[in-house]
Every structure is written in structure tokens, then in C-alpha cells.
Amino acid sequence: MHSPISSIFSNYPLISAILAFALSQSIKFFTTWFKERRWDLKQLVGSGGMPSSHSATVTALAAAIGFQEGLGAPLFAIALVLACVVMYDATGVRLQAGRQAEVLNQIVYELPAEHPLAESRPLRELLGHTPSQVIAGGLLGVLTAAIGLLRTLISS
């Protein structure tokens, strides 16, 4: 009988999702270094950027469930719908919220020093993703789940 802890570590969809998240955040960390020649630890946990870690995570989860349970399984349908909602939100609401934050920060920056809002903290601008960032995250998620499936099949 397996303990609950060992069951978590052998949960292929969960491991795929966690690995896809870690890979996408690591890619952002290293691409920032290549582009700007500086290490930015915020890239390891922050949102926004290429590839979308949210998309990679939910796509890896959905793909792994689809590979494991079958594409006709109700659990796959749930995971697929969740992935679609997350990816739609990343390119829609969150992307627009980030663009609004850019405009608001510029307005606050141009306020006279005596204005009560002139000293307010800037809003976070990097919230959402472009479609290409979401697609890249989705591809990374499917690739991560596929490699996990191959590893699972080989070790069986």
C-alpha cells in the first residue's frame, strides 16, 4: 500500500504541471539574463513574460490527464476547460489590466510633486501575456507532459 506522500510523488499529471511551471519560470529567468545581462530573481516567481507559465502549467496538467485517462474522460474535459479559461484570461483580462497599469503609472509619474498621488507606488504592469507567449507556454506544457509519459512508459 502506498502512503499519501508517495502517491503525490508518483502522480504523473501533478508532476507534469509542476515541472512545466518550473521550466517556464526558469526559461524566463535565463532569457532575462541573455537579453539584459543581469540576473532578475523576480523572474523565477513573477507573472508575465515568455513563455506563459500559467499556460504551461494548465496545459501540462490537461495533456497528462488526457494521456493517462484518455481524451474521452470527464476529468480530461474538466482540465481542458480549465486550461482554456486560464489561457483566455492571460491574453484578455490580465493583458489589458497590465496595459492599463502602464497608462496609470505614466499619469501618476507626470503629476506635480505636491499632488497627493505623486508618491504612490507604481502598479505592476507585467500581468498578462501576448498570444505568442501563451502559445509557447502551451507547447511547453504539452511537451513536458509527453516527455513525462515517455519516461513513465519506459520505466514501466
Short mmCIF file of N, CA and C in Angstrom, two decimals:
data_model
loop_
_atom_site.label_atom_id
_atom_site.label_comp_id
_atom_site.label_asym_id
_atom_site.label_seq_id
_atom_site.Cartn_x
_atom_site.Cartn_y
_atom_site.Cartn_z
N MET A 1 0.84 -1.19 0.00
CA MET A 1 0.00 0.00 0.00
C MET A 1 0.88 1.25 0.00
N HIS A 2 0.52 2.20 -0.82
CA HIS A 2 1.30 3.44 -0.94
C HIS A 2 0.84 4.44 0.10
N SER A 3 1.80 5.19 0.64
CA SER A 3 1.44 6.27 1.56
C SER A 3 0.94 7.46 0.75
N PRO A 4 0.17 8.35 1.39
CA PRO A 4 -0.31 9.53 0.65
C PRO A 4 0.82 10.36 0.06
N ILE A 5 1.94 10.45 0.76
CA ILE A 5 3.07 11.24 0.27
C ILE A 5 3.67 10.60 -0.98
N SER A 6 3.87 9.29 -0.97
CA SER A 6 4.45 8.65 -2.15
C SER A 6 3.47 8.70 -3.32
N SER A 7 2.17 8.72 -3.04
CA SER A 7 1.18 8.85 -4.11
C SER A 7 1.31 10.19 -4.81
N ILE A 8 1.58 11.25 -4.05
CA ILE A 8 1.75 12.58 -4.65
C ILE A 8 2.96 12.58 -5.57
N PHE A 9 4.05 11.96 -5.13
CA PHE A 9 5.28 11.97 -5.93
C PHE A 9 5.19 11.06 -7.16
N SER A 10 4.19 10.20 -7.21
CA SER A 10 4.02 9.36 -8.39
C SER A 10 2.82 9.80 -9.23
N ASN A 11 2.25 10.97 -8.91
CA ASN A 11 1.09 11.50 -9.63
C ASN A 11 1.59 12.18 -10.91
N TYR A 12 1.52 11.46 -12.01
CA TYR A 12 2.06 11.94 -13.28
C TYR A 12 1.49 13.29 -13.73
N PRO A 13 0.16 13.52 -13.67
CA PRO A 13 -0.33 14.85 -14.07
C PRO A 13 0.17 15.98 -13.17
N LEU A 14 0.23 15.73 -11.87
CA LEU A 14 0.72 16.76 -10.94
C LEU A 14 2.19 17.07 -11.18
N ILE A 15 2.99 16.04 -11.33
CA ILE A 15 4.42 16.24 -11.58
C ILE A 15 4.63 16.97 -12.91
N SER A 16 3.86 16.61 -13.92
CA SER A 16 3.97 17.29 -15.23
C SER A 16 3.68 18.78 -15.09
N ALA A 17 2.61 19.11 -14.36
CA ALA A 17 2.23 20.52 -14.19
C ALA A 17 3.31 21.29 -13.42
N ILE A 18 3.82 20.70 -12.35
CA ILE A 18 4.86 21.37 -11.55
C ILE A 18 6.13 21.55 -12.37
N LEU A 19 6.52 20.53 -13.10
CA LEU A 19 7.73 20.64 -13.94
C LEU A 19 7.56 21.69 -15.04
N ALA A 20 6.39 21.73 -15.66
CA ALA A 20 6.15 22.73 -16.71
C ALA A 20 6.23 24.14 -16.15
N PHE A 21 5.67 24.34 -14.95
CA PHE A 21 5.77 25.65 -14.29
C PHE A 21 7.23 26.00 -14.03
N ALA A 22 7.96 25.07 -13.43
CA ALA A 22 9.37 25.32 -13.09
C ALA A 22 10.20 25.59 -14.34
N LEU A 23 9.97 24.82 -15.39
CA LEU A 23 10.71 25.03 -16.64
C LEU A 23 10.42 26.39 -17.24
N SER A 24 9.15 26.77 -17.29
CA SER A 24 8.81 28.06 -17.90
C SER A 24 9.37 29.22 -17.10
N GLN A 25 9.30 29.14 -15.78
CA GLN A 25 9.87 30.22 -14.95
C GLN A 25 11.39 30.27 -15.13
N SER A 26 12.03 29.11 -15.22
CA SER A 26 13.49 29.07 -15.42
C SER A 26 13.86 29.66 -16.78
N ILE A 27 13.08 29.35 -17.79
CA ILE A 27 13.35 29.91 -19.12
C ILE A 27 13.28 31.44 -19.06
N LYS A 28 12.26 31.98 -18.37
CA LYS A 28 12.15 33.44 -18.23
C LYS A 28 13.36 34.02 -17.51
N PHE A 29 13.82 33.33 -16.48
CA PHE A 29 14.97 33.78 -15.70
C PHE A 29 16.22 33.88 -16.58
N PHE A 30 16.46 32.84 -17.38
CA PHE A 30 17.65 32.83 -18.23
C PHE A 30 17.52 33.75 -19.44
N THR A 31 16.32 33.86 -20.01
CA THR A 31 16.18 34.77 -21.16
C THR A 31 16.35 36.23 -20.72
N THR A 32 15.96 36.55 -19.51
CA THR A 32 16.20 37.90 -18.99
C THR A 32 17.69 38.15 -18.89
N TRP A 33 18.44 37.16 -18.44
CA TRP A 33 19.89 37.33 -18.34
C TRP A 33 20.50 37.51 -19.74
N PHE A 34 20.06 36.72 -20.70
CA PHE A 34 20.61 36.84 -22.05
C PHE A 34 20.27 38.18 -22.68
N LYS A 35 19.04 38.68 -22.45
CA LYS A 35 18.61 39.95 -23.04
C LYS A 35 19.24 41.15 -22.35
N GLU A 36 19.23 41.14 -21.02
CA GLU A 36 19.61 42.33 -20.26
C GLU A 36 20.95 42.20 -19.54
N ARG A 37 21.56 41.03 -19.60
CA ARG A 37 22.84 40.77 -18.93
C ARG A 37 22.78 41.07 -17.43
N ARG A 38 21.64 40.70 -16.83
CA ARG A 38 21.50 40.84 -15.39
C ARG A 38 20.58 39.73 -14.89
N TRP A 39 20.86 39.29 -13.67
CA TRP A 39 20.02 38.27 -13.06
C TRP A 39 18.85 38.95 -12.36
N ASP A 40 17.65 38.49 -12.63
CA ASP A 40 16.45 39.04 -12.02
C ASP A 40 15.69 37.90 -11.34
N LEU A 41 15.89 37.76 -10.02
CA LEU A 41 15.27 36.66 -9.28
C LEU A 41 13.74 36.72 -9.31
N LYS A 42 13.17 37.91 -9.55
CA LYS A 42 11.71 38.03 -9.64
C LYS A 42 11.15 37.20 -10.80
N GLN A 43 11.97 36.94 -11.80
CA GLN A 43 11.53 36.15 -12.95
C GLN A 43 11.20 34.71 -12.56
N LEU A 44 11.77 34.24 -11.45
CA LEU A 44 11.51 32.87 -11.01
C LEU A 44 10.10 32.69 -10.45
N VAL A 45 9.49 33.78 -10.01
CA VAL A 45 8.15 33.67 -9.41
C VAL A 45 7.14 34.64 -10.01
N GLY A 46 7.58 35.59 -10.80
CA GLY A 46 6.69 36.63 -11.31
C GLY A 46 5.82 36.15 -12.46
N SER A 47 4.78 36.93 -12.72
CA SER A 47 3.88 36.62 -13.83
C SER A 47 4.28 37.45 -15.05
N GLY A 48 3.73 37.08 -16.19
CA GLY A 48 4.05 37.77 -17.43
C GLY A 48 5.33 37.21 -18.05
N GLY A 49 5.58 37.58 -19.28
CA GLY A 49 6.81 37.17 -19.95
C GLY A 49 6.66 35.91 -20.80
N MET A 50 7.77 35.55 -21.42
CA MET A 50 7.83 34.43 -22.37
C MET A 50 8.62 33.29 -21.78
N PRO A 51 8.05 32.10 -21.76
CA PRO A 51 6.70 31.67 -22.10
C PRO A 51 5.76 31.85 -20.91
N SER A 52 4.48 31.74 -21.14
CA SER A 52 3.50 31.85 -20.07
C SER A 52 3.56 30.61 -19.18
N SER A 53 3.93 30.81 -17.92
CA SER A 53 4.00 29.67 -17.00
C SER A 53 2.60 29.18 -16.63
N HIS A 54 1.63 30.10 -16.59
CA HIS A 54 0.26 29.68 -16.32
C HIS A 54 -0.22 28.73 -17.42
N SER A 55 0.04 29.10 -18.67
CA SER A 55 -0.37 28.26 -19.80
C SER A 55 0.37 26.93 -19.79
N ALA A 56 1.66 26.97 -19.51
CA ALA A 56 2.45 25.74 -19.46
C ALA A 56 1.91 24.80 -18.39
N THR A 57 1.59 25.35 -17.24
CA THR A 57 1.12 24.54 -16.12
C THR A 57 -0.21 23.86 -16.43
N VAL A 58 -1.20 24.65 -16.84
CA VAL A 58 -2.53 24.06 -17.07
C VAL A 58 -2.55 23.16 -18.31
N THR A 59 -1.71 23.47 -19.30
CA THR A 59 -1.66 22.62 -20.49
C THR A 59 -0.98 21.30 -20.17
N ALA A 60 0.08 21.35 -19.38
CA ALA A 60 0.74 20.10 -18.97
C ALA A 60 -0.22 19.24 -18.16
N LEU A 61 -0.97 19.87 -17.27
CA LEU A 61 -1.95 19.13 -16.47
C LEU A 61 -3.00 18.47 -17.36
N ALA A 62 -3.57 19.24 -18.28
CA ALA A 62 -4.61 18.71 -19.16
C ALA A 62 -4.05 17.61 -20.07
N ALA A 63 -2.88 17.84 -20.63
CA ALA A 63 -2.30 16.84 -21.53
C ALA A 63 -1.98 15.54 -20.78
N ALA A 64 -1.41 15.67 -19.59
CA ALA A 64 -1.07 14.47 -18.81
C ALA A 64 -2.33 13.70 -18.44
N ILE A 65 -3.38 14.40 -18.06
CA ILE A 65 -4.64 13.73 -17.75
C ILE A 65 -5.20 13.07 -19.01
N GLY A 66 -5.13 13.75 -20.14
CA GLY A 66 -5.59 13.17 -21.40
C GLY A 66 -4.79 11.94 -21.78
N PHE A 67 -3.47 11.98 -21.62
CA PHE A 67 -2.63 10.83 -21.93
C PHE A 67 -2.93 9.66 -20.99
N GLN A 68 -3.14 9.98 -19.72
CA GLN A 68 -3.34 8.94 -18.70
C GLN A 68 -4.76 8.36 -18.71
N GLU A 69 -5.75 9.24 -18.77
CA GLU A 69 -7.14 8.80 -18.62
C GLU A 69 -7.86 8.62 -19.96
N GLY A 70 -7.31 9.21 -21.01
CA GLY A 70 -7.96 9.16 -22.32
C GLY A 70 -8.66 10.48 -22.61
N LEU A 71 -8.73 10.82 -23.88
CA LEU A 71 -9.31 12.11 -24.27
C LEU A 71 -10.83 12.16 -24.08
N GLY A 72 -11.47 11.01 -23.89
CA GLY A 72 -12.90 10.98 -23.65
C GLY A 72 -13.28 11.02 -22.19
N ALA A 73 -12.29 11.07 -21.31
CA ALA A 73 -12.56 11.03 -19.87
C ALA A 73 -13.12 12.37 -19.38
N PRO A 74 -14.10 12.33 -18.49
CA PRO A 74 -14.63 13.58 -17.92
C PRO A 74 -13.56 14.43 -17.23
N LEU A 75 -12.59 13.78 -16.59
CA LEU A 75 -11.52 14.52 -15.93
C LEU A 75 -10.68 15.31 -16.94
N PHE A 76 -10.46 14.74 -18.11
CA PHE A 76 -9.75 15.47 -19.16
C PHE A 76 -10.57 16.69 -19.62
N ALA A 77 -11.88 16.51 -19.73
CA ALA A 77 -12.74 17.64 -20.14
C ALA A 77 -12.62 18.79 -19.15
N ILE A 78 -12.64 18.47 -17.87
CA ILE A 78 -12.50 19.50 -16.83
C ILE A 78 -11.17 20.22 -16.96
N ALA A 79 -10.09 19.44 -17.09
CA ALA A 79 -8.76 20.03 -17.20
C ALA A 79 -8.61 20.88 -18.45
N LEU A 80 -9.19 20.42 -19.57
CA LEU A 80 -9.11 21.16 -20.82
C LEU A 80 -9.86 22.49 -20.73
N VAL A 81 -11.05 22.46 -20.15
CA VAL A 81 -11.83 23.70 -19.99
C VAL A 81 -11.08 24.66 -19.07
N LEU A 82 -10.51 24.16 -17.98
CA LEU A 82 -9.72 25.00 -17.08
C LEU A 82 -8.55 25.63 -17.83
N ALA A 83 -7.85 24.84 -18.63
CA ALA A 83 -6.71 25.36 -19.40
C ALA A 83 -7.15 26.46 -20.36
N CYS A 84 -8.26 26.24 -21.03
CA CYS A 84 -8.76 27.25 -21.98
C CYS A 84 -9.13 28.55 -21.27
N VAL A 85 -9.78 28.45 -20.12
CA VAL A 85 -10.16 29.65 -19.35
C VAL A 85 -8.91 30.41 -18.90
N VAL A 86 -7.92 29.69 -18.38
CA VAL A 86 -6.69 30.34 -17.90
C VAL A 86 -5.97 31.03 -19.06
N MET A 87 -5.87 30.37 -20.19
CA MET A 87 -5.15 30.96 -21.33
C MET A 87 -5.91 32.13 -21.93
N TYR A 88 -7.22 32.03 -21.98
CA TYR A 88 -8.04 33.15 -22.47
C TYR A 88 -7.87 34.36 -21.54
N ASP A 89 -7.92 34.10 -20.24
CA ASP A 89 -7.77 35.18 -19.27
C ASP A 89 -6.39 35.84 -19.37
N ALA A 90 -5.36 35.04 -19.61
CA ALA A 90 -4.00 35.59 -19.69
C ALA A 90 -3.85 36.56 -20.85
N THR A 91 -4.50 36.26 -21.99
CA THR A 91 -4.38 37.15 -23.15
C THR A 91 -5.46 38.22 -23.18
N GLY A 92 -6.46 38.10 -22.34
CA GLY A 92 -7.55 39.06 -22.34
C GLY A 92 -7.49 39.99 -21.15
N VAL A 93 -8.13 39.60 -20.09
CA VAL A 93 -8.28 40.45 -18.91
C VAL A 93 -6.94 40.85 -18.32
N ARG A 94 -6.06 39.88 -18.08
CA ARG A 94 -4.78 40.21 -17.44
C ARG A 94 -3.88 41.05 -18.33
N LEU A 95 -3.89 40.80 -19.64
CA LEU A 95 -3.08 41.60 -20.55
C LEU A 95 -3.58 43.05 -20.55
N GLN A 96 -4.88 43.23 -20.61
CA GLN A 96 -5.46 44.58 -20.62
C GLN A 96 -5.23 45.29 -19.29
N ALA A 97 -5.31 44.55 -18.18
CA ALA A 97 -5.04 45.16 -16.86
C ALA A 97 -3.61 45.66 -16.79
N GLY A 98 -2.68 44.91 -17.37
CA GLY A 98 -1.28 45.34 -17.40
C GLY A 98 -1.09 46.60 -18.24
N ARG A 99 -1.79 46.66 -19.35
CA ARG A 99 -1.70 47.85 -20.21
C ARG A 99 -2.31 49.06 -19.52
N GLN A 100 -3.40 48.86 -18.80
CA GLN A 100 -4.00 49.96 -18.03
C GLN A 100 -3.04 50.43 -16.94
N ALA A 101 -2.35 49.49 -16.31
CA ALA A 101 -1.38 49.86 -15.27
C ALA A 101 -0.27 50.72 -15.85
N GLU A 102 0.18 50.41 -17.07
CA GLU A 102 1.21 51.23 -17.73
C GLU A 102 0.73 52.67 -17.89
N VAL A 103 -0.50 52.84 -18.37
CA VAL A 103 -1.06 54.19 -18.59
C VAL A 103 -1.21 54.92 -17.25
N LEU A 104 -1.75 54.25 -16.26
CA LEU A 104 -1.93 54.88 -14.95
C LEU A 104 -0.60 55.27 -14.32
N ASN A 105 0.40 54.41 -14.45
CA ASN A 105 1.72 54.75 -13.91
C ASN A 105 2.30 55.98 -14.61
N GLN A 106 2.09 56.09 -15.92
CA GLN A 106 2.59 57.25 -16.65
C GLN A 106 1.87 58.52 -16.18
N ILE A 107 0.57 58.43 -15.97
CA ILE A 107 -0.20 59.59 -15.48
C ILE A 107 0.31 60.02 -14.12
N VAL A 108 0.51 59.06 -13.21
CA VAL A 108 0.99 59.38 -11.86
C VAL A 108 2.39 59.98 -11.93
N TYR A 109 3.23 59.45 -12.81
CA TYR A 109 4.60 59.95 -12.96
C TYR A 109 4.61 61.41 -13.39
N GLU A 110 3.63 61.83 -14.19
CA GLU A 110 3.59 63.19 -14.69
C GLU A 110 2.88 64.18 -13.75
N LEU A 111 2.37 63.70 -12.63
CA LEU A 111 1.70 64.58 -11.67
C LEU A 111 2.71 65.51 -11.01
N PRO A 112 2.28 66.70 -10.64
CA PRO A 112 3.19 67.59 -9.90
C PRO A 112 3.53 66.96 -8.54
N ALA A 113 4.70 67.27 -8.02
CA ALA A 113 5.19 66.67 -6.78
C ALA A 113 4.25 66.89 -5.60
N GLU A 114 3.50 68.00 -5.59
CA GLU A 114 2.62 68.29 -4.46
C GLU A 114 1.29 67.53 -4.52
N HIS A 115 1.00 66.84 -5.61
CA HIS A 115 -0.24 66.09 -5.74
C HIS A 115 -0.22 64.89 -4.78
N PRO A 116 -1.35 64.61 -4.11
CA PRO A 116 -1.38 63.51 -3.13
C PRO A 116 -1.01 62.13 -3.72
N LEU A 117 -1.26 61.92 -5.00
CA LEU A 117 -0.95 60.62 -5.60
C LEU A 117 0.46 60.52 -6.17
N ALA A 118 1.20 61.62 -6.16
CA ALA A 118 2.52 61.65 -6.79
C ALA A 118 3.49 60.66 -6.15
N GLU A 119 3.29 60.35 -4.89
CA GLU A 119 4.19 59.44 -4.17
C GLU A 119 3.67 58.01 -4.13
N SER A 120 2.58 57.72 -4.81
CA SER A 120 2.01 56.37 -4.74
C SER A 120 2.92 55.36 -5.44
N ARG A 121 2.89 54.14 -4.94
CA ARG A 121 3.69 53.06 -5.51
C ARG A 121 3.19 52.72 -6.90
N PRO A 122 4.10 52.46 -7.84
CA PRO A 122 3.68 52.09 -9.20
C PRO A 122 2.91 50.76 -9.20
N LEU A 123 1.95 50.66 -10.10
CA LEU A 123 1.20 49.43 -10.28
C LEU A 123 2.04 48.43 -11.07
N ARG A 124 1.83 47.14 -10.82
CA ARG A 124 2.51 46.10 -11.59
C ARG A 124 1.97 46.11 -13.01
N GLU A 125 2.87 46.17 -13.98
CA GLU A 125 2.48 46.26 -15.38
C GLU A 125 2.53 44.92 -16.10
N LEU A 126 3.40 44.03 -15.67
CA LEU A 126 3.56 42.76 -16.36
C LEU A 126 2.64 41.72 -15.73
N LEU A 127 1.40 41.68 -16.18
CA LEU A 127 0.40 40.79 -15.60
C LEU A 127 -0.03 39.70 -16.58
N GLY A 128 -0.26 40.06 -17.81
CA GLY A 128 -0.81 39.13 -18.79
C GLY A 128 0.22 38.69 -19.80
N HIS A 129 -0.27 38.12 -20.89
CA HIS A 129 0.59 37.56 -21.92
C HIS A 129 0.07 37.89 -23.30
N THR A 130 0.99 37.99 -24.22
CA THR A 130 0.62 38.09 -25.63
C THR A 130 0.22 36.69 -26.10
N PRO A 131 -0.51 36.61 -27.21
CA PRO A 131 -0.87 35.28 -27.72
C PRO A 131 0.34 34.37 -27.96
N SER A 132 1.44 34.92 -28.45
CA SER A 132 2.62 34.08 -28.71
C SER A 132 3.21 33.53 -27.41
N GLN A 133 3.15 34.31 -26.33
CA GLN A 133 3.64 33.82 -25.04
C GLN A 133 2.77 32.69 -24.51
N VAL A 134 1.45 32.81 -24.73
CA VAL A 134 0.51 31.76 -24.30
C VAL A 134 0.70 30.51 -25.14
N ILE A 135 0.88 30.66 -26.44
CA ILE A 135 1.10 29.51 -27.32
C ILE A 135 2.40 28.80 -26.94
N ALA A 136 3.46 29.57 -26.70
CA ALA A 136 4.74 28.97 -26.30
C ALA A 136 4.59 28.22 -24.98
N GLY A 137 3.86 28.80 -24.03
CA GLY A 137 3.63 28.11 -22.76
C GLY A 137 2.83 26.83 -22.96
N GLY A 138 1.81 26.90 -23.82
CA GLY A 138 1.00 25.72 -24.11
C GLY A 138 1.83 24.61 -24.74
N LEU A 139 2.67 24.96 -25.69
CA LEU A 139 3.54 23.97 -26.33
C LEU A 139 4.51 23.36 -25.33
N LEU A 140 5.07 24.20 -24.46
CA LEU A 140 5.97 23.70 -23.41
C LEU A 140 5.23 22.73 -22.49
N GLY A 141 3.98 23.05 -22.16
CA GLY A 141 3.20 22.17 -21.30
C GLY A 141 2.94 20.82 -21.92
N VAL A 142 2.54 20.81 -23.19
CA VAL A 142 2.28 19.54 -23.89
C VAL A 142 3.58 18.73 -24.02
N LEU A 143 4.68 19.42 -24.35
CA LEU A 143 5.97 18.75 -24.47
C LEU A 143 6.39 18.14 -23.13
N THR A 144 6.21 18.88 -22.04
CA THR A 144 6.57 18.37 -20.71
C THR A 144 5.75 17.13 -20.37
N ALA A 145 4.45 17.18 -20.63
CA ALA A 145 3.59 16.02 -20.35
C ALA A 145 3.97 14.83 -21.23
N ALA A 146 4.31 15.08 -22.50
CA ALA A 146 4.69 13.99 -23.41
C ALA A 146 5.99 13.34 -22.97
N ILE A 147 6.95 14.15 -22.56
CA ILE A 147 8.22 13.59 -22.07
C ILE A 147 7.97 12.79 -20.78
N GLY A 148 7.10 13.31 -19.92
CA GLY A 148 6.74 12.58 -18.71
C GLY A 148 6.08 11.25 -19.03
N LEU A 149 5.23 11.24 -20.05
CA LEU A 149 4.58 9.99 -20.47
C LEU A 149 5.62 9.00 -20.97
N LEU A 150 6.55 9.45 -21.80
CA LEU A 150 7.60 8.56 -22.30
C LEU A 150 8.43 7.99 -21.15
N ARG A 151 8.76 8.85 -20.20
CA ARG A 151 9.53 8.41 -19.03
C ARG A 151 8.76 7.36 -18.24
N THR A 152 7.44 7.60 -18.09
CA THR A 152 6.57 6.66 -17.36
C THR A 152 6.50 5.32 -18.10
N LEU A 153 6.36 5.37 -19.42
CA LEU A 153 6.27 4.14 -20.21
C LEU A 153 7.58 3.35 -20.20
N ILE A 154 8.69 4.09 -20.27
CA ILE A 154 10.00 3.42 -20.28
C ILE A 154 10.29 2.76 -18.93
N SER A 155 9.92 3.43 -17.83
CA SER A 155 10.22 2.89 -16.51
C SER A 155 9.25 1.78 -16.09
N SER A 156 8.17 1.57 -16.85
CA SER A 156 7.19 0.53 -16.50
C SER A 156 7.63 -0.83 -16.96
#
